[in-house]
Short mmCIF file of C-alpha atoms and ligand atoms in Angstrom, two decimals:
data_model
loop_
_atom_site.label_atom_id
_atom_site.label_comp_id
_atom_site.label_asym_id
_atom_site.label_seq_id
_atom_site.Cartn_x
_atom_site.Cartn_y
_atom_site.Cartn_z
CA UNK Q 1 151.15 86.27 93.72
CA UNK Q 2 148.98 87.59 90.93
CA UNK Q 3 146.00 89.70 91.90
CA UNK Q 4 143.49 88.01 89.59
CA UNK Q 5 141.77 84.72 89.41
CA UNK Q 6 142.01 82.10 86.67
CA UNK Q 7 138.23 82.21 86.26
CA UNK Q 8 138.51 85.73 84.80
CA UNK Q 9 140.07 84.17 81.68
CA UNK Q 10 137.25 81.67 81.25
CA UNK Q 11 137.34 77.86 81.48
CA UNK Q 12 138.73 77.30 77.97
CA UNK Q 13 141.70 79.66 78.22
CA UNK Q 14 145.06 77.86 77.79
CA UNK Q 15 147.99 78.74 80.03
CA UNK Q 16 151.38 77.44 78.99
CA UNK Q 17 155.12 77.85 79.14
CA UNK Q 18 157.37 78.06 76.07
CA UNK Q 19 160.90 77.06 75.06
CA UNK Q 20 162.79 76.31 71.84
CA UNK Q 21 165.00 73.37 70.88
CA UNK Q 22 168.36 75.07 70.33
CA UNK Q 23 167.97 77.19 73.45
CA UNK Q 24 167.50 74.30 75.87
CA UNK Q 25 168.20 70.87 74.39
CA UNK Q 26 171.97 70.55 74.17
CA UNK Q 27 172.31 66.86 73.36
CA UNK Q 28 174.28 67.40 70.20
CA UNK Q 29 174.78 63.69 69.66
CA UNK Q 30 172.86 60.57 68.62
CA UNK Q 31 172.92 61.57 64.96
CA UNK Q 32 171.83 65.21 65.26
CA UNK Q 33 173.20 67.19 62.31
CA UNK Q 34 174.92 70.58 62.54
CA UNK Q 35 172.82 73.75 62.47
CA UNK Q 36 173.56 77.34 61.50
CA UNK Q 37 173.66 78.29 65.18
CA UNK Q 38 176.50 75.84 65.83
CA UNK Q 39 178.78 77.56 63.33
CA UNK Q 40 177.49 81.10 63.96
CA UNK Q 41 178.10 80.79 67.69
CA UNK Q 42 181.53 79.22 67.11
CA UNK Q 43 182.58 82.32 65.16
CA UNK Q 44 184.28 84.84 67.46
CA UNK Q 45 182.38 88.08 67.96
CA UNK Q 46 178.90 86.79 67.15
CA UNK Q 47 177.71 85.76 70.61
CA UNK Q 48 178.48 87.28 73.99
CA UNK Q 49 181.23 85.29 75.77
CA UNK Q 50 181.38 82.95 72.79
CA UNK Q 51 178.54 80.94 74.37
CA UNK Q 52 177.07 78.14 72.26
CA UNK Q 53 174.07 75.84 72.58
CA UNK Q 54 176.25 72.75 72.88
CA UNK Q 55 175.02 71.88 76.38
CA UNK Q 56 172.34 74.53 77.03
CA UNK Q 57 169.95 73.15 79.70
CA UNK Q 58 170.50 69.53 78.68
CA UNK Q 59 166.75 69.20 78.21
CA UNK Q 60 167.63 66.36 75.84
CA UNK Q 61 168.25 64.22 78.92
CA UNK Q 62 166.50 66.14 81.68
CA UNK Q 63 163.15 66.56 79.89
CA UNK Q 64 161.18 64.35 82.34
CA UNK Q 65 162.02 66.68 85.24
CA UNK Q 66 161.25 69.72 83.07
CA UNK Q 67 157.84 68.32 82.12
CA UNK Q 68 157.21 67.69 85.82
CA UNK Q 69 157.91 71.39 86.43
CA UNK Q 70 155.33 72.34 83.79
CA UNK Q 71 152.75 69.99 85.29
CA UNK Q 72 153.47 71.08 88.86
CA UNK Q 73 152.98 74.74 87.98
CA UNK Q 74 149.52 73.83 86.71
CA UNK Q 75 150.19 74.81 83.08
CA UNK Q 76 147.81 73.32 80.52
CA UNK Q 77 150.25 73.34 77.63
CA UNK Q 78 153.91 73.29 76.65
CA UNK Q 79 155.06 75.21 73.59
CA UNK Q 80 158.26 73.55 72.33
CA UNK Q 81 160.04 73.30 69.00
CA UNK Q 82 161.24 70.36 66.97
CA UNK Q 83 164.86 70.50 65.89
CA UNK Q 84 165.04 70.04 62.13
CA UNK Q 85 168.71 68.90 62.21
CA UNK Q 86 167.95 66.38 64.95
CA UNK Q 87 165.22 64.83 62.81
CA UNK Q 88 166.76 65.24 59.34
CA UNK Q 89 170.49 65.82 59.86
CA UNK Q 90 171.17 66.99 56.30
CA UNK Q 91 167.92 68.96 56.12
CA UNK Q 92 166.53 66.73 53.36
CA UNK Q 93 166.59 62.97 52.87
CA UNK Q 94 167.51 60.48 55.59
CA UNK Q 95 165.64 60.69 58.88
CA UNK Q 96 167.51 60.19 62.18
CA UNK Q 97 165.73 57.42 64.14
CA UNK Q 98 167.18 58.64 67.46
CA UNK Q 99 165.65 62.05 66.77
CA UNK Q 100 162.24 60.51 66.15
CA UNK Q 101 162.59 58.48 69.38
CA UNK Q 102 163.49 61.56 71.36
CA UNK Q 103 160.43 63.53 70.25
CA UNK Q 104 158.25 60.44 70.69
CA UNK Q 105 159.32 60.29 74.32
CA UNK Q 106 158.90 64.04 74.77
CA UNK Q 107 155.41 64.24 73.24
CA UNK Q 108 154.23 61.10 75.04
CA UNK Q 109 155.71 62.51 78.25
CA UNK Q 110 153.52 65.59 77.86
CA UNK Q 111 150.40 63.56 77.20
CA UNK Q 112 151.09 61.28 80.19
CA UNK Q 113 151.23 64.37 82.40
CA UNK Q 114 148.09 65.92 80.92
CA UNK Q 115 150.06 68.67 79.15
CA UNK Q 116 148.92 69.74 75.66
CA UNK Q 117 151.75 69.79 73.09
CA UNK Q 118 151.92 73.08 71.13
CA UNK Q 119 154.65 72.41 68.57
CA UNK Q 120 156.73 74.74 66.42
CA UNK Q 121 158.48 73.32 63.37
CA UNK Q 122 161.17 75.96 63.00
CA UNK Q 123 162.69 78.02 65.77
CA UNK Q 124 165.88 79.08 63.98
CA UNK Q 125 168.12 75.97 63.96
CA UNK Q 126 168.41 75.51 60.20
CA UNK Q 127 170.43 72.44 59.17
CA UNK Q 128 173.85 73.65 58.00
CA UNK Q 129 173.63 71.54 54.85
CA UNK Q 130 170.69 73.70 53.74
CA UNK Q 131 172.55 76.92 54.53
CA UNK Q 132 175.29 75.60 52.23
CA UNK Q 133 172.66 75.78 49.48
CA UNK Q 134 171.61 79.31 50.40
CA UNK Q 135 169.16 78.54 53.22
CA UNK Q 136 166.26 80.99 53.33
CA UNK Q 137 167.68 82.85 50.33
CA UNK Q 138 166.99 79.81 48.13
CA UNK Q 139 163.43 79.42 46.89
CA UNK Q 140 163.83 75.62 47.10
CA UNK Q 141 163.53 75.91 50.86
CA UNK Q 142 159.75 75.95 50.37
CA UNK Q 143 159.99 72.32 49.21
CA UNK Q 144 162.56 71.26 51.81
CA UNK Q 145 160.46 72.74 54.60
CA UNK Q 146 157.25 71.18 53.28
CA UNK Q 147 158.89 67.73 53.30
CA UNK Q 148 160.02 68.25 56.89
CA UNK Q 149 156.49 69.41 57.81
CA UNK Q 150 155.03 66.26 56.24
CA UNK Q 151 157.36 64.12 58.38
CA UNK Q 152 156.17 65.89 61.54
CA UNK Q 153 152.52 65.48 60.53
CA UNK Q 154 152.97 61.78 59.83
CA UNK Q 155 154.97 60.93 62.94
CA UNK Q 156 153.47 63.24 65.54
CA UNK Q 157 150.42 65.01 64.06
CA UNK Q 158 147.82 62.88 65.82
CA UNK Q 159 149.35 63.73 69.22
CA UNK Q 160 149.84 67.49 68.77
CA UNK Q 161 147.27 69.95 70.07
CA UNK Q 162 148.46 72.70 67.75
CA UNK Q 163 151.30 73.19 65.29
CA UNK Q 164 152.99 76.40 64.17
CA UNK Q 165 155.20 76.49 61.10
CA UNK Q 166 157.70 79.27 61.82
CA UNK Q 167 158.63 81.13 64.96
CA UNK Q 168 159.15 84.86 64.39
CA UNK Q 169 159.75 85.19 60.63
CA UNK Q 170 161.04 88.76 61.12
CA UNK Q 171 163.97 87.29 63.06
CA UNK Q 172 164.51 84.51 60.52
CA UNK Q 173 164.58 87.05 57.68
CA UNK Q 174 165.41 90.64 58.66
CA UNK Q 175 167.37 90.20 61.89
CA UNK Q 176 169.44 87.39 60.37
CA UNK Q 177 169.90 88.62 56.77
CA UNK Q 178 169.77 92.43 57.00
CA UNK Q 179 170.85 93.33 60.52
CA UNK Q 180 173.28 90.41 60.77
CA UNK Q 181 172.57 89.84 64.45
CA UNK Q 182 171.44 86.21 64.23
CA UNK Q 183 172.62 83.25 62.15
CA UNK Q 184 173.55 83.19 59.33
CA UNK Q 185 174.63 86.77 60.00
CA UNK Q 186 174.14 88.42 56.60
CA UNK Q 187 173.95 92.21 56.25
CA UNK Q 188 172.65 92.38 52.74
CA UNK Q 189 169.49 93.86 51.26
CA UNK Q 190 169.12 91.23 48.55
CA UNK Q 191 169.62 88.40 51.03
CA UNK Q 192 166.98 89.99 53.26
CA UNK Q 193 164.46 90.49 50.45
CA UNK Q 194 164.73 86.85 49.45
CA UNK Q 195 164.56 85.53 53.01
CA UNK Q 196 161.58 87.81 53.82
CA UNK Q 197 159.56 86.30 51.01
CA UNK Q 198 160.81 82.71 51.13
CA UNK Q 199 160.17 82.36 54.86
CA UNK Q 200 156.49 83.15 54.31
CA UNK Q 201 156.28 81.12 51.10
CA UNK Q 202 157.75 78.13 52.98
CA UNK Q 203 155.25 78.72 55.78
CA UNK Q 204 152.48 78.34 53.19
CA UNK Q 205 153.90 75.20 51.59
CA UNK Q 206 154.31 73.71 55.07
CA UNK Q 207 150.68 74.49 55.92
CA UNK Q 208 149.65 72.61 52.76
CA UNK Q 209 151.90 69.66 53.65
CA UNK Q 210 150.68 69.53 57.24
CA UNK Q 211 147.02 69.60 56.15
CA UNK Q 212 147.55 67.04 53.38
CA UNK Q 213 149.05 64.70 55.97
CA UNK Q 214 146.26 65.08 58.50
CA UNK Q 215 147.70 67.57 60.99
CA UNK Q 216 145.14 69.81 62.66
CA UNK Q 217 144.99 73.22 64.29
CA UNK Q 218 147.67 75.00 62.29
CA UNK Q 219 149.14 78.45 62.70
CA UNK Q 220 152.23 80.65 62.60
CA UNK Q 221 153.92 82.65 65.36
CA UNK Q 222 154.73 86.30 64.58
CA UNK Q 223 156.76 88.60 66.78
CA UNK Q 224 154.99 91.92 66.76
CA UNK Q 225 155.74 95.21 68.45
CA UNK Q 226 153.73 98.33 69.16
CA UNK Q 227 155.33 100.82 66.78
CA UNK Q 228 155.39 104.42 67.96
CA UNK Q 229 157.08 107.60 66.78
CA UNK Q 230 159.60 109.40 68.98
CA UNK Q 231 157.91 112.74 68.19
CA UNK Q 232 154.97 113.95 66.09
CA UNK Q 233 157.25 115.36 63.38
CA UNK Q 234 156.36 114.17 59.86
CA UNK Q 235 159.85 112.65 59.52
CA UNK Q 236 159.53 110.59 62.70
CA UNK Q 237 155.98 109.54 61.77
CA UNK Q 238 157.25 108.37 58.38
CA UNK Q 239 160.05 106.44 60.11
CA UNK Q 240 157.47 104.85 62.38
CA UNK Q 241 155.39 103.87 59.37
CA UNK Q 242 158.33 102.12 57.69
CA UNK Q 243 159.36 100.50 60.97
CA UNK Q 244 155.85 99.20 61.51
CA UNK Q 245 155.69 97.95 57.93
CA UNK Q 246 159.03 96.12 58.20
CA UNK Q 247 158.29 94.59 61.58
CA UNK Q 248 154.53 94.06 61.65
CA UNK Q 249 152.68 94.68 58.38
CA UNK Q 250 154.96 92.60 56.14
CA UNK Q 251 154.08 89.46 58.08
CA UNK Q 252 150.49 90.27 59.07
CA UNK Q 253 149.68 91.53 55.60
CA UNK Q 254 151.39 88.68 53.78
CA UNK Q 255 149.97 85.86 55.85
CA UNK Q 256 146.48 87.23 56.47
CA UNK Q 257 145.81 89.42 53.39
CA UNK Q 258 148.13 88.11 50.67
CA UNK Q 259 149.63 91.58 50.48
CA UNK Q 260 153.00 93.12 51.28
CA UNK Q 261 153.17 96.82 52.27
CA UNK Q 262 154.20 99.01 49.33
CA UNK Q 263 156.60 101.03 51.48
CA UNK Q 264 158.66 97.85 52.10
CA UNK Q 265 158.46 96.70 48.48
CA UNK Q 266 159.90 100.13 47.55
CA UNK Q 267 162.64 99.70 50.15
CA UNK Q 268 163.58 96.24 48.82
CA UNK Q 269 163.29 97.37 45.20
CA UNK Q 270 164.76 95.11 42.53
CA UNK Q 271 165.91 92.58 45.11
CA UNK Q 272 162.53 90.92 45.60
CA UNK Q 273 162.41 87.50 43.93
CA UNK Q 274 160.88 87.80 40.47
CA UNK Q 275 157.32 86.57 40.23
CA UNK Q 276 156.76 86.60 43.99
CA UNK Q 277 153.18 87.75 43.33
CA UNK Q 278 152.29 84.24 42.13
CA UNK Q 279 153.23 82.84 45.55
CA UNK Q 280 150.93 85.07 47.57
CA UNK Q 281 148.00 82.65 47.53
CA UNK Q 282 150.29 80.09 49.17
CA UNK Q 283 151.72 82.64 51.62
CA UNK Q 284 148.18 83.40 52.80
CA UNK Q 285 146.75 79.91 53.22
CA UNK Q 286 143.87 79.92 55.75
CA UNK Q 287 145.05 79.33 59.30
CA UNK Q 288 143.29 78.00 62.38
CA UNK Q 289 145.01 80.37 64.81
CA UNK Q 290 147.63 83.08 65.02
CA UNK Q 291 150.39 83.24 67.62
CA UNK Q 292 151.76 86.60 68.72
CA UNK Q 293 155.02 87.03 70.62
CA UNK Q 294 155.12 90.36 72.43
CA UNK Q 295 157.86 91.91 74.52
CA UNK Q 296 158.03 95.68 74.01
CA UNK Q 297 157.35 98.64 71.76
CA UNK Q 298 159.45 100.02 68.91
CA UNK Q 299 160.15 103.74 69.10
CA UNK Q 300 161.23 105.26 65.77
CA UNK Q 301 162.79 108.45 64.53
CA UNK Q 302 164.06 109.62 61.17
CA UNK Q 303 167.53 108.29 60.38
CA UNK Q 304 170.38 110.62 61.22
CA UNK Q 305 173.02 108.57 59.37
CA UNK Q 306 173.09 108.46 55.58
CA UNK Q 307 171.96 105.14 54.15
CA UNK Q 308 170.06 103.95 57.23
CA UNK Q 309 166.32 103.81 56.51
CA UNK Q 310 165.19 104.52 60.07
CA UNK Q 311 166.49 104.62 63.60
CA UNK Q 312 165.16 103.15 66.79
CA UNK Q 313 165.53 105.13 69.98
CA UNK Q 314 165.48 103.98 73.57
CA UNK Q 315 162.46 105.41 75.37
CA UNK Q 316 162.12 106.53 78.98
CA UNK Q 317 160.10 103.59 80.34
CA UNK Q 318 161.42 101.10 82.89
CA UNK Q 319 163.62 98.48 81.16
CA UNK Q 320 164.14 94.76 81.51
CA UNK Q 321 167.67 93.36 81.92
CA UNK Q 322 168.02 93.15 78.13
CA UNK Q 323 167.16 96.86 77.85
CA UNK Q 324 163.63 96.52 76.46
CA UNK Q 325 161.01 98.97 77.69
CA UNK Q 326 158.20 97.48 79.74
CA UNK Q 327 154.97 98.47 78.00
CA UNK Q 328 151.93 96.28 78.75
CA UNK Q 329 149.52 98.66 77.02
CA UNK Q 330 151.30 97.82 73.77
CA UNK Q 331 150.09 94.24 74.09
CA UNK Q 332 146.46 95.30 74.43
CA UNK Q 333 146.81 97.68 71.49
CA UNK Q 334 148.41 95.02 69.30
CA UNK Q 335 145.89 92.31 70.04
CA UNK Q 336 143.01 94.68 69.36
CA UNK Q 337 144.68 95.94 66.16
CA UNK Q 338 145.19 92.43 64.83
CA UNK Q 339 141.63 91.52 65.69
CA UNK Q 340 140.13 94.69 64.16
CA UNK Q 341 142.34 95.04 61.10
CA UNK Q 342 143.52 91.54 60.15
CA UNK Q 343 141.70 88.47 61.37
CA UNK Q 344 139.03 86.95 63.55
CA UNK Q 345 140.77 83.59 63.96
CA UNK Q 346 141.71 82.73 67.57
CA UNK Q 347 144.76 84.57 68.85
CA UNK Q 348 147.33 83.20 71.27
CA UNK Q 349 150.03 85.13 73.06
CA UNK Q 350 152.68 82.52 72.31
CA UNK Q 351 155.52 84.34 74.09
CA UNK Q 352 155.72 87.08 76.67
CA UNK Q 353 158.17 87.55 79.51
CA UNK Q 354 161.24 89.47 80.63
CA UNK Q 355 164.96 89.13 81.11
CA UNK Q 356 165.95 89.78 84.70
CA UNK Q 357 169.21 89.65 86.64
CA UNK Q 358 170.12 86.26 88.03
CA UNK Q 359 168.28 85.12 91.15
CA UNK Q 360 165.30 83.17 92.41
CA UNK Q 361 163.46 86.18 93.77
CA UNK Q 362 162.12 88.07 90.76
CA UNK Q 363 159.42 90.50 91.88
CA UNK Q 364 159.81 92.69 88.80
CA UNK Q 365 159.08 89.66 86.62
CA UNK Q 366 155.99 88.81 88.69
CA UNK Q 367 154.76 92.35 88.09
CA UNK Q 368 155.63 92.13 84.38
CA UNK Q 369 153.47 89.01 84.05
CA UNK Q 370 150.70 90.49 86.18
CA UNK Q 371 150.53 93.63 84.02
CA UNK Q 372 150.69 91.76 80.71
CA UNK Q 373 148.06 89.22 81.73
CA UNK Q 374 145.91 92.18 82.70
CA UNK Q 375 146.61 93.62 79.23
CA UNK Q 376 145.30 90.38 77.72
CA UNK Q 377 142.11 90.64 79.78
CA UNK Q 378 141.67 94.23 78.60
CA UNK Q 379 142.16 93.18 74.96
CA UNK Q 380 139.53 90.48 75.42
CA UNK Q 381 137.11 93.07 76.85
CA UNK Q 382 137.78 95.13 73.73
CA UNK Q 383 136.81 92.23 71.48
CA UNK Q 384 140.09 90.40 70.70
CA UNK Q 385 139.52 86.64 70.72
CA UNK Q 386 142.60 85.67 72.76
CA UNK Q 387 142.48 81.98 73.66
CA UNK Q 388 145.75 81.41 75.46
CA UNK Q 389 148.95 82.79 76.95
CA UNK Q 390 152.44 81.24 77.07
CA UNK Q 391 155.14 82.55 79.37
CA UNK Q 392 158.62 82.87 77.88
CA UNK Q 393 160.31 80.96 79.21
CA UNK Q 394 160.03 77.86 81.34
CA UNK Q 395 163.80 77.83 81.96
CA UNK Q 396 166.68 80.27 81.87
CA UNK Q 397 168.25 79.35 78.54
CA UNK Q 398 170.50 80.25 75.62
CA UNK Q 399 169.44 83.74 74.61
CA UNK Q 400 170.97 83.62 71.12
CA UNK Q 401 173.48 86.45 70.52
CA UNK Q 402 173.29 87.28 74.25
CA UNK Q 403 174.41 83.77 75.21
CA UNK Q 404 173.58 82.64 78.74
CA UNK Q 405 173.91 86.15 80.14
CA UNK Q 406 170.23 87.08 79.80
CA UNK Q 407 167.79 85.05 81.86
CA UNK Q 408 164.10 84.80 80.92
CA UNK Q 409 163.18 81.72 82.97
CA UNK Q 410 160.43 81.05 85.47
CA UNK Q 411 162.94 78.49 86.69
CA UNK Q 412 166.58 79.30 87.40
CA UNK Q 413 169.16 77.06 85.76
CA UNK Q 414 172.64 76.62 87.19
CA UNK Q 415 174.50 75.84 83.98
CA UNK Q 416 177.40 74.14 85.82
CA UNK Q 417 175.26 71.64 87.71
CA UNK Q 418 172.03 71.78 85.66
CA UNK Q 419 170.11 72.22 88.91
CA UNK Q 420 166.70 73.83 88.37
CA UNK Q 421 165.27 76.18 91.03
CA UNK Q 422 161.77 77.63 90.61
CA UNK Q 423 161.63 81.41 90.97
CA UNK Q 424 158.95 83.55 92.60
CA UNK Q 425 157.41 84.05 89.14
CA UNK Q 426 156.99 80.27 88.79
CA UNK Q 427 155.23 80.24 92.18
CA UNK Q 428 152.98 83.10 91.05
CA UNK Q 429 151.77 81.01 88.09
CA UNK Q 430 151.42 78.02 90.40
CA UNK Q 431 149.22 80.13 92.69
CA UNK Q 432 147.06 81.16 89.75
CA UNK Q 433 146.79 77.74 88.13
CA UNK Q 434 147.06 75.28 91.00
CA UNK Q 435 144.25 72.76 91.16
CA UNK Q 436 142.73 74.10 87.96
CA UNK Q 437 143.82 71.31 85.60
O1 IFM N 1 164.54 83.87 73.42
C1 IFM N 1 163.77 84.48 72.43
C2 IFM N 1 162.97 83.44 71.68
O2 IFM N 1 163.79 82.48 71.10
C3 IFM N 1 162.16 84.09 70.58
N1 IFM N 1 161.40 85.19 71.08
C4 IFM N 1 162.06 86.16 71.90
C5 IFM N 1 162.81 85.47 73.03
C6 IFM N 1 163.51 86.52 73.92
O3 IFM N 1 164.41 87.24 73.17
#
């Protein structure tokens, strides 16, 4: 059980649970097109155990029971993502009617249960046909993504409570094009520079398309970390500055101030797309809210290997099952920083949670949520306008390069039988939220 009371967050505060299409849907049929995660995960060595999202949690068929779980916990909202290749199998052009029907049922299912739909347009499952044309490295993606956004606005906009364009642009760009950890698996500075700009440019064109087609309450979801230096040495502080700029300031600065940090522009050098400056007004279109995904801090030290710009070190704090330090204070600090230095629009914690070893009894996760919800309350006391909090994740699911090995769910999933079993952390939210909807 959590130690606080829902009332402490105020009557308007939104509590929700989050998922993403590729991580839970399965259902790779009925006209869904291939995505970059299908081929990336089918390539040996990319994903632990060679796991793929082919079946995942079969949310494609089991969604009514999953929505019941959200309702029964007392959550106000469900943060989910649309699958671009399910809706537009080739990425552009023909729309898949079965995909439209599926999301019609899903969104209506939320509304019937009194659950507010918080949608994300892109949570990493790029249609393969667009990757064939360069994907996020191709400037044309700004147009492809805007057309997809217009489809969502026209078909679903009137039923969505809130819509985010992109989930975690750092992952879409840097993790996937420089570090090579996620699809499409590039390790290339030029690829990264292009993706880092195009992902935010496409965010802006999608905001325009959503607005032009009547969608309301628009935002983006950034993954941010609390950047800290391993020591106070000038070298480690400089490493921390670059780490913070690459992870946080590129996205916050671009989207909210039309400005990229100079230290990153220097790092990317000649590889930035020519004339990117002309796009910055689009990159920084006004938003109605900002989503922040928070898990841990980043601890930096000067690089010891030639060629590497910086190094991350593992700190001494208690770790989750994926090895990330548990650091609730970082969430308070981040929310207050964003509020003081970047924007006064409403903030939402759109993801927060921890990987834990398999089991239904997850006291460490209950404590993780308790401490991070407390961190949100502290940030609000310090002036950050935080309007909601979404637990990651409703279900154990496909954790990308970690496959099914890492479990973030409030609800345990037996992948052989697809049986769902609520964990103690689910019951803790139920205790907090029960009878409050
Ligand atoms: O599972 C991911 C999610 O897709 C994006 N944010 C972080 C989560 C945990 O790694």
